[in-house]
Amino acid sequence: MIIGAIEAGGTKFVCGIGNEKGEVLERISFPTEQPEKTLAQVVAYFEDKQVEAIGIGSFGPINIDRASPQFGYVTTTPKPGWANYPLLPELQKAFDVPMGWDTDVNAAALGEATWGAAKGLDSCLYYTIGTGVGVGVFVEGRMVHGLVHPEGGHVLTRRHPQDTYEGKCPYHGDCLEGMAAGPAIEARWKVKGSELPADHPAWEMEAFYIGQALASAILLLSPKKIILGGGVMHQLQLFPLIREQVRINLKGYVAAEALDTGIDDYIVPPGLGDNAGLSGSLALGLRALAEAQA
Ligand code: ADP
Ligand code: ZN
């Protein structure tokens, strides 16, 4: 069984094929340019692949409401050419196979729950801390959609008492993304995050913000696992700092072994590594195929 997977990112598109075991058999990537040009590359890639279904995890915001006439559109992105672009409908014109469609982070959460760090669990959260902050929400065996889709990267957090940085989010200033995404680290410390030493105070401040957001998410959604991915989380020293901040914020109120002695196994890096995005799209494609056959 060959399933197509598309990780549609604002910076690059990754396309690949894989199988029902979650094995990615091949992948290519190209920069995200004008939609027509990018779509032509996607279509050319899949033309001779004989895929039985395709899963697309997309940058957003996107329309995932099946009842909407704009279902499958990228909606209000500032990315030139992409606002109100019918990404899924254009793909459906090119390939007559079942297609799964969701946010990139919801797809990554599904992939991790299918084959990765949350394998076998019916709930997990997937955070990407990169150019932005995004959160995929997988609860009771399905991705949460709701009104639009969760936008957990923009939750509000208390400011760190020593932090004078105003925040980088164009909408909210000092929301989680505005304080903790890669560009905020760079703007605050005047050097790229990847160049800051592991014992720099930046990481304690970073964990202060992420830990608060995670504690709120635990209180609200009670996820069985939290997976932290994205470029910034390559700083592995963040994991123990974040776990500590989660405990400080929860103060023992939520009685769960996972938040106590089990916390090292509760807040974890992606089991699928940097393949989490593409594998998630693969899982979406598989789900779409199963639904079509049901
Ligand atoms: P994107 O979010 O665009 O998909 P990434 O997840 O790779 O891509 O995130 C890119 C951001 O992560 C940039 O702001 C970059 O500075 C930051 N970043 C990448 N690698 C590291 C690292 N090793 N340490 C700290 N920050 C990093
Ligand atoms: Zn924001």
Short mmCIF file of C-alpha atoms in Angstrom, two decimals, residues 1 3 18-25 114-116 119 272 279 282 286:
data_model
loop_
_atom_site.label_atom_id
_atom_site.label_comp_id
_atom_site.label_asym_id
_atom_site.label_seq_id
_atom_site.Cartn_x
_atom_site.Cartn_y
_atom_site.Cartn_z
CA MET A 1 0.00 0.00 0.00
CA ILE A 3 0.14 6.52 0.60
CA GLY A 18 5.01 5.78 2.73
CA ASN A 19 3.16 2.68 3.82
CA GLU A 20 0.67 1.55 6.46
CA LYS A 21 3.51 0.83 8.90
CA GLY A 22 4.45 4.48 8.92
CA GLU A 23 7.63 3.91 6.95
CA VAL A 24 8.52 6.91 4.82
CA LEU A 25 9.90 5.38 1.62
CA THR A 114 -0.02 6.29 15.59
CA TRP A 115 3.69 5.44 15.42
CA GLY A 116 5.66 7.76 17.68
CA LYS A 119 1.87 5.30 20.23
CA LEU A 272 9.40 10.37 14.96
CA SER A 279 4.63 10.89 9.09
CA LEU A 282 0.95 9.89 6.08
CA LEU A 286 -4.30 6.38 5.89
#
